[in-house]
């Protein structure tokens, strides 16, 4: 089973990908996480990507396609992948189709987690993650059970993304509408697009996504 999660920044793709990963043994492939790791490592790709990410724009198709191409060859994807934040342009979607075909894999669904822009700023500016295990939290919607302590690993180190600020969010939403939204008709035309209402609470969105995955039998 290979899934693409579509939807605006802050719409819940990463949170939900982690939940589906746990339940179905699929592997979350987040190009945002991979690029942040490249930035942290100080690699050539990281240096090229950093300024673009800080500005809320999209990194070049060439860079992200190369990252995914290499990742898809690794052996841990036997049960399948959840693409989170990739593809983000029609050129990336076409490249993904070609890569999947070349590697003998199939894309089962593209699922839009639909969230109107009005929700996004609050969602993004309130979110933070555990610096040690990456568990996600939110100032309003999902606080740790014990303040200052990660529920999953007990760490007291939390991080916020440098691009999770009001100005950059606006740019990221613009990029979403201009460059990524055209992927909705791209997948719909071939009957692969499913829609989930991303304004529901986290557990309800998970249930709706599971219903889609389970519908594949
Ligand atoms: P995300 O973690 O998915 O919100 O991505 C954070 C940032 O990484 C984006 O705002 C882009 O600058 C960059 N990025 C992540 N995935 C892609 C992609 N598929 N194509 C281009 N840029 C990307």
Short mmCIF file of N, CA and C in Angstrom, two decimals, residues 17-146:
data_model
loop_
_atom_site.label_atom_id
_atom_site.label_comp_id
_atom_site.label_asym_id
_atom_site.label_seq_id
_atom_site.Cartn_x
_atom_site.Cartn_y
_atom_site.Cartn_z
N UNK A 17 0.30 10.78 9.34
CA UNK A 17 1.22 9.80 8.73
C UNK A 17 1.85 8.94 9.83
N UNK A 18 2.20 9.57 10.95
CA UNK A 18 2.81 8.81 12.06
C UNK A 18 1.83 7.77 12.60
N UNK A 19 0.56 8.15 12.68
CA UNK A 19 -0.44 7.21 13.21
C UNK A 19 -0.67 6.05 12.25
N UNK A 20 -0.72 6.34 10.95
CA UNK A 20 -0.92 5.27 9.97
C UNK A 20 0.31 4.37 9.91
N UNK A 21 1.46 4.98 10.09
CA UNK A 21 2.71 4.21 10.10
C UNK A 21 2.65 3.16 11.21
N UNK A 22 2.21 3.59 12.39
CA UNK A 22 2.15 2.68 13.52
C UNK A 22 1.14 1.55 13.29
N UNK A 23 -0.03 1.92 12.77
CA UNK A 23 -1.08 0.92 12.64
C UNK A 23 -0.84 -0.08 11.52
N UNK A 24 -0.29 0.41 10.38
CA UNK A 24 -0.22 -0.47 9.20
C UNK A 24 1.20 -0.90 8.83
N UNK A 25 2.19 -0.40 9.56
CA UNK A 25 3.57 -0.78 9.22
C UNK A 25 4.06 -0.13 7.93
N UNK A 26 3.37 0.93 7.52
CA UNK A 26 3.86 1.69 6.36
C UNK A 26 4.92 2.67 6.87
N UNK A 27 5.72 3.21 5.97
CA UNK A 27 6.80 4.11 6.40
C UNK A 27 6.53 5.53 5.93
N UNK A 28 6.53 6.46 6.89
CA UNK A 28 6.32 7.87 6.57
C UNK A 28 7.53 8.43 5.83
N UNK A 29 7.30 8.98 4.65
CA UNK A 29 8.40 9.62 3.92
C UNK A 29 8.09 11.11 3.82
N UNK A 30 8.69 11.89 4.70
CA UNK A 30 8.44 13.33 4.72
C UNK A 30 9.64 14.06 4.13
N UNK A 31 9.43 14.68 2.97
CA UNK A 31 10.56 15.40 2.36
C UNK A 31 10.95 16.60 3.24
N UNK A 32 9.97 17.17 3.98
CA UNK A 32 10.31 18.27 4.90
C UNK A 32 11.28 17.78 5.97
N UNK A 33 10.99 16.60 6.57
CA UNK A 33 11.91 16.04 7.59
C UNK A 33 13.28 15.74 6.98
N UNK A 34 13.26 15.20 5.77
CA UNK A 34 14.55 14.85 5.13
C UNK A 34 15.36 16.12 4.84
N UNK A 35 14.67 17.17 4.40
CA UNK A 35 15.38 18.42 4.12
C UNK A 35 15.89 19.06 5.41
N UNK A 36 15.07 18.99 6.49
CA UNK A 36 15.55 19.55 7.78
C UNK A 36 16.76 18.77 8.27
N UNK A 37 16.78 17.46 8.04
CA UNK A 37 17.96 16.67 8.43
C UNK A 37 19.17 17.10 7.60
N UNK A 38 18.95 17.38 6.32
CA UNK A 38 20.06 17.82 5.45
C UNK A 38 20.58 19.19 5.92
N UNK A 39 19.65 20.08 6.32
CA UNK A 39 20.08 21.40 6.82
C UNK A 39 20.90 21.20 8.10
N UNK A 40 20.41 20.36 9.00
CA UNK A 40 21.11 20.15 10.28
C UNK A 40 22.49 19.53 10.07
N UNK A 41 22.63 18.72 9.03
CA UNK A 41 23.92 18.05 8.80
C UNK A 41 24.92 18.97 8.10
N UNK A 42 24.40 20.09 7.56
CA UNK A 42 25.29 21.03 6.88
C UNK A 42 25.74 20.55 5.51
N UNK A 43 25.00 19.59 4.93
CA UNK A 43 25.39 19.06 3.61
C UNK A 43 25.14 20.11 2.52
N UNK A 44 25.64 19.82 1.33
CA UNK A 44 25.46 20.71 0.19
C UNK A 44 23.95 20.94 -0.09
N UNK A 45 23.18 19.85 -0.09
CA UNK A 45 21.73 19.97 -0.30
C UNK A 45 21.12 20.84 0.79
N UNK A 46 21.53 20.61 2.03
CA UNK A 46 21.01 21.39 3.15
C UNK A 46 21.30 22.87 3.00
N UNK A 47 22.51 23.17 2.56
CA UNK A 47 22.88 24.59 2.39
C UNK A 47 22.04 25.23 1.30
N UNK A 48 21.78 24.47 0.23
CA UNK A 48 20.98 25.03 -0.87
C UNK A 48 19.52 25.20 -0.45
N UNK A 49 19.03 24.29 0.41
CA UNK A 49 17.60 24.30 0.75
C UNK A 49 17.24 25.32 1.83
N UNK A 50 18.17 25.63 2.72
CA UNK A 50 17.83 26.36 3.94
C UNK A 50 17.12 27.70 3.69
N UNK A 51 17.70 28.54 2.83
CA UNK A 51 17.14 29.87 2.63
C UNK A 51 15.74 29.77 2.01
N UNK A 52 15.59 28.81 1.11
CA UNK A 52 14.29 28.63 0.43
C UNK A 52 13.23 28.21 1.46
N UNK A 53 13.60 27.29 2.34
CA UNK A 53 12.64 26.82 3.36
C UNK A 53 12.29 27.94 4.33
N UNK A 54 13.30 28.70 4.73
CA UNK A 54 13.04 29.81 5.67
C UNK A 54 12.12 30.86 5.06
N UNK A 55 12.13 30.95 3.72
CA UNK A 55 11.27 31.93 3.06
C UNK A 55 9.88 31.36 2.76
N UNK A 56 9.66 30.09 3.08
CA UNK A 56 8.33 29.50 2.86
C UNK A 56 8.09 29.12 1.42
N UNK A 57 9.18 29.05 0.64
CA UNK A 57 9.02 28.66 -0.77
C UNK A 57 9.37 27.19 -0.96
N UNK A 58 9.18 26.72 -2.19
CA UNK A 58 9.46 25.31 -2.45
C UNK A 58 10.90 25.12 -2.93
N UNK A 59 11.53 24.11 -2.37
CA UNK A 59 12.85 23.69 -2.82
C UNK A 59 12.69 23.13 -4.24
N UNK A 60 13.76 23.14 -5.02
CA UNK A 60 13.63 22.74 -6.43
C UNK A 60 13.17 21.29 -6.58
N UNK A 61 12.39 21.06 -7.63
CA UNK A 61 11.91 19.71 -7.93
C UNK A 61 13.08 18.74 -8.01
N UNK A 62 14.14 19.18 -8.66
CA UNK A 62 15.32 18.32 -8.87
C UNK A 62 15.85 17.77 -7.54
N UNK A 63 15.95 18.63 -6.53
CA UNK A 63 16.50 18.19 -5.24
C UNK A 63 15.58 17.18 -4.57
N UNK A 64 14.28 17.50 -4.47
CA UNK A 64 13.40 16.59 -3.73
C UNK A 64 13.17 15.28 -4.48
N UNK A 65 13.13 15.35 -5.80
CA UNK A 65 12.95 14.11 -6.58
C UNK A 65 14.16 13.18 -6.36
N UNK A 66 15.35 13.76 -6.35
CA UNK A 66 16.56 12.94 -6.13
C UNK A 66 16.53 12.31 -4.75
N UNK A 67 16.08 13.08 -3.74
CA UNK A 67 16.02 12.54 -2.37
C UNK A 67 15.07 11.35 -2.31
N UNK A 68 13.89 11.51 -2.92
CA UNK A 68 12.88 10.43 -2.86
C UNK A 68 13.33 9.22 -3.69
N UNK A 69 13.93 9.48 -4.82
CA UNK A 69 14.38 8.39 -5.69
C UNK A 69 15.34 7.47 -4.92
N UNK A 70 16.26 8.08 -4.20
CA UNK A 70 17.23 7.30 -3.44
C UNK A 70 16.55 6.57 -2.27
N UNK A 71 15.62 7.28 -1.62
CA UNK A 71 14.95 6.70 -0.45
C UNK A 71 14.11 5.48 -0.83
N UNK A 72 13.51 5.53 -2.02
CA UNK A 72 12.61 4.43 -2.43
C UNK A 72 13.36 3.12 -2.68
N UNK A 73 14.68 3.20 -2.80
CA UNK A 73 15.46 1.98 -3.01
C UNK A 73 15.81 1.28 -1.71
N UNK A 74 15.51 1.89 -0.58
CA UNK A 74 15.89 1.27 0.69
C UNK A 74 14.91 0.17 1.08
N UNK A 75 15.40 -0.86 1.79
CA UNK A 75 14.63 -2.10 1.95
C UNK A 75 13.50 -2.06 2.99
N UNK A 76 13.37 -0.94 3.73
CA UNK A 76 12.36 -0.93 4.80
C UNK A 76 10.95 -0.63 4.30
N UNK A 77 10.79 -0.47 2.98
CA UNK A 77 9.48 -0.05 2.46
C UNK A 77 8.64 -1.21 1.96
N UNK A 78 8.93 -2.41 2.45
CA UNK A 78 8.25 -3.60 1.95
C UNK A 78 6.73 -3.47 2.01
N UNK A 79 6.22 -2.95 3.13
CA UNK A 79 4.75 -2.84 3.26
C UNK A 79 4.19 -1.60 2.57
N UNK A 80 5.06 -0.67 2.25
CA UNK A 80 4.62 0.52 1.53
C UNK A 80 5.02 1.81 2.22
N UNK A 81 4.68 2.92 1.56
CA UNK A 81 5.11 4.24 2.03
C UNK A 81 3.91 5.18 2.14
N UNK A 82 4.05 6.13 3.06
CA UNK A 82 3.09 7.24 3.14
C UNK A 82 3.87 8.49 2.75
N UNK A 83 3.58 9.04 1.61
CA UNK A 83 4.27 10.24 1.17
C UNK A 83 3.64 11.45 1.84
N UNK A 84 4.44 12.18 2.60
CA UNK A 84 3.95 13.30 3.41
C UNK A 84 4.72 14.55 2.98
N UNK A 85 4.04 15.41 2.23
CA UNK A 85 4.72 16.63 1.76
C UNK A 85 5.42 16.43 0.43
N UNK A 86 5.20 15.33 -0.19
CA UNK A 86 5.71 15.03 -1.52
C UNK A 86 4.67 14.16 -2.22
N UNK A 87 4.32 14.38 -3.46
CA UNK A 87 4.76 15.48 -4.31
C UNK A 87 4.08 16.80 -3.95
N UNK A 88 4.71 17.89 -4.36
CA UNK A 88 4.16 19.22 -4.08
C UNK A 88 3.98 20.03 -5.36
N UNK A 89 4.38 19.47 -6.48
CA UNK A 89 4.16 20.13 -7.78
C UNK A 89 3.77 19.02 -8.77
N UNK A 90 3.19 19.44 -9.89
CA UNK A 90 2.81 18.44 -10.89
C UNK A 90 4.06 17.74 -11.43
N UNK A 91 5.15 18.48 -11.57
CA UNK A 91 6.40 17.84 -12.06
C UNK A 91 6.85 16.75 -11.08
N UNK A 92 6.71 17.00 -9.78
CA UNK A 92 7.08 15.97 -8.79
C UNK A 92 6.14 14.77 -8.88
N UNK A 93 4.85 15.03 -9.11
CA UNK A 93 3.89 13.92 -9.20
C UNK A 93 4.20 13.05 -10.41
N UNK A 94 4.55 13.70 -11.52
CA UNK A 94 4.90 12.93 -12.73
C UNK A 94 6.17 12.12 -12.49
N UNK A 95 7.12 12.74 -11.80
CA UNK A 95 8.38 12.02 -11.51
C UNK A 95 8.09 10.84 -10.58
N UNK A 96 7.18 11.04 -9.60
CA UNK A 96 6.85 9.93 -8.69
C UNK A 96 6.22 8.77 -9.46
N UNK A 97 5.30 9.11 -10.37
CA UNK A 97 4.69 8.04 -11.19
C UNK A 97 5.76 7.25 -11.93
N UNK A 98 6.70 7.97 -12.53
CA UNK A 98 7.74 7.29 -13.32
C UNK A 98 8.64 6.44 -12.41
N UNK A 99 8.99 6.99 -11.23
CA UNK A 99 9.86 6.23 -10.31
C UNK A 99 9.16 4.97 -9.82
N UNK A 100 7.87 5.12 -9.47
CA UNK A 100 7.12 3.97 -8.95
C UNK A 100 7.06 2.88 -10.03
N UNK A 101 6.80 3.28 -11.24
CA UNK A 101 6.68 2.30 -12.32
C UNK A 101 8.02 1.57 -12.51
N UNK A 102 9.09 2.37 -12.53
CA UNK A 102 10.42 1.81 -12.72
C UNK A 102 10.78 0.82 -11.61
N UNK A 103 10.30 1.10 -10.40
CA UNK A 103 10.65 0.27 -9.26
C UNK A 103 9.60 -0.83 -9.01
N UNK A 104 8.62 -0.94 -9.91
CA UNK A 104 7.61 -1.99 -9.78
C UNK A 104 6.66 -1.77 -8.62
N UNK A 105 6.42 -0.49 -8.25
CA UNK A 105 5.51 -0.19 -7.14
C UNK A 105 4.27 0.51 -7.69
N UNK A 106 3.22 0.55 -6.84
CA UNK A 106 1.96 1.17 -7.28
C UNK A 106 1.47 2.15 -6.23
N UNK A 107 0.95 3.27 -6.70
CA UNK A 107 0.35 4.25 -5.80
C UNK A 107 -1.13 3.90 -5.65
N UNK A 108 -1.59 3.66 -4.42
CA UNK A 108 -2.98 3.23 -4.24
C UNK A 108 -3.95 4.40 -4.16
N UNK A 109 -3.62 5.35 -3.26
CA UNK A 109 -4.52 6.49 -3.07
C UNK A 109 -3.73 7.78 -2.88
N UNK A 110 -4.35 8.89 -3.29
CA UNK A 110 -3.91 10.21 -2.83
C UNK A 110 -5.07 10.72 -1.98
N UNK A 111 -4.79 11.06 -0.73
CA UNK A 111 -5.87 11.48 0.16
C UNK A 111 -5.68 12.95 0.52
N UNK A 112 -6.69 13.75 0.19
CA UNK A 112 -6.64 15.16 0.57
C UNK A 112 -7.18 15.31 1.99
N UNK A 113 -6.35 15.82 2.89
CA UNK A 113 -6.83 16.19 4.23
C UNK A 113 -7.18 17.67 4.12
N UNK A 114 -8.48 17.94 3.97
CA UNK A 114 -8.89 19.31 3.63
C UNK A 114 -9.07 20.18 4.87
N UNK A 115 -8.35 21.28 4.91
CA UNK A 115 -8.44 22.24 6.01
C UNK A 115 -8.43 23.66 5.43
N UNK A 116 -9.47 24.45 5.68
CA UNK A 116 -9.49 25.82 5.14
C UNK A 116 -8.36 26.67 5.73
N UNK A 117 -7.91 27.66 4.95
CA UNK A 117 -6.80 28.53 5.38
C UNK A 117 -7.02 29.13 6.76
N UNK A 118 -8.28 29.45 7.08
CA UNK A 118 -8.57 30.15 8.34
C UNK A 118 -8.08 29.38 9.57
N UNK A 119 -7.94 28.06 9.46
CA UNK A 119 -7.50 27.26 10.61
C UNK A 119 -5.96 27.21 10.75
N UNK A 120 -5.28 27.52 9.65
CA UNK A 120 -3.88 27.10 9.55
C UNK A 120 -2.92 27.88 10.45
N UNK A 121 -3.11 29.20 10.53
CA UNK A 121 -2.13 29.98 11.30
C UNK A 121 -2.10 29.52 12.76
N UNK A 122 -3.27 29.33 13.36
CA UNK A 122 -3.31 28.89 14.76
C UNK A 122 -2.67 27.51 14.91
N UNK A 123 -2.98 26.65 13.95
CA UNK A 123 -2.41 25.30 14.04
C UNK A 123 -0.90 25.31 13.96
N UNK A 124 -0.37 26.10 13.02
CA UNK A 124 1.08 26.05 12.79
C UNK A 124 1.85 26.79 13.88
N UNK A 125 1.36 27.96 14.28
CA UNK A 125 2.16 28.74 15.23
C UNK A 125 2.13 28.11 16.62
N UNK A 126 1.18 27.21 16.89
CA UNK A 126 1.11 26.57 18.20
C UNK A 126 1.83 25.24 18.29
N UNK A 127 2.39 24.76 17.20
CA UNK A 127 2.89 23.38 17.27
C UNK A 127 4.36 23.29 17.67
N UNK A 128 4.71 22.20 18.28
CA UNK A 128 6.11 21.94 18.67
C UNK A 128 6.30 20.44 18.75
N UNK A 129 7.56 20.01 18.73
CA UNK A 129 7.81 18.57 18.77
C UNK A 129 8.87 18.25 19.82
N UNK A 130 8.88 17.01 20.23
CA UNK A 130 9.91 16.54 21.15
C UNK A 130 11.24 16.54 20.39
N UNK A 131 12.25 17.15 20.97
CA UNK A 131 13.55 17.23 20.30
C UNK A 131 14.25 15.89 20.24
N UNK A 132 13.80 14.94 21.06
CA UNK A 132 14.49 13.66 21.11
C UNK A 132 13.80 12.62 20.21
N UNK A 133 12.46 12.44 20.37
CA UNK A 133 11.81 11.36 19.61
C UNK A 133 10.91 11.89 18.49
N UNK A 134 10.70 13.21 18.42
CA UNK A 134 9.92 13.77 17.32
C UNK A 134 8.41 13.75 17.51
N UNK A 135 7.92 13.30 18.68
CA UNK A 135 6.46 13.30 18.92
C UNK A 135 5.93 14.74 18.80
N UNK A 136 4.74 14.87 18.19
CA UNK A 136 4.20 16.19 17.92
C UNK A 136 3.22 16.67 18.99
N UNK A 137 3.26 17.96 19.29
CA UNK A 137 2.36 18.55 20.30
C UNK A 137 1.84 19.88 19.79
N UNK A 138 0.86 20.43 20.54
CA UNK A 138 0.31 21.75 20.19
C UNK A 138 -0.10 22.49 21.46
N UNK A 139 0.18 23.81 21.48
CA UNK A 139 -0.13 24.61 22.67
C UNK A 139 -1.59 24.48 23.09
N UNK A 140 -2.50 24.41 22.10
CA UNK A 140 -3.93 24.36 22.40
C UNK A 140 -4.51 22.96 22.24
N UNK A 141 -4.14 22.27 21.17
CA UNK A 141 -4.87 21.05 20.81
C UNK A 141 -4.27 19.76 21.36
N UNK A 142 -2.99 19.78 21.70
CA UNK A 142 -2.39 18.51 22.13
C UNK A 142 -1.18 18.77 23.02
N UNK A 143 -1.46 19.13 24.25
CA UNK A 143 -0.35 19.38 25.18
C UNK A 143 0.14 18.05 25.75
N UNK A 144 1.42 18.00 26.15
CA UNK A 144 1.89 16.79 26.82
C UNK A 144 1.05 16.55 28.08
N UNK A 145 0.89 15.28 28.48
CA UNK A 145 0.06 14.99 29.66
C UNK A 145 0.65 15.63 30.91
N UNK A 146 1.99 15.57 31.02
CA UNK A 146 2.67 16.28 32.12
C UNK A 146 3.42 17.43 31.48
#
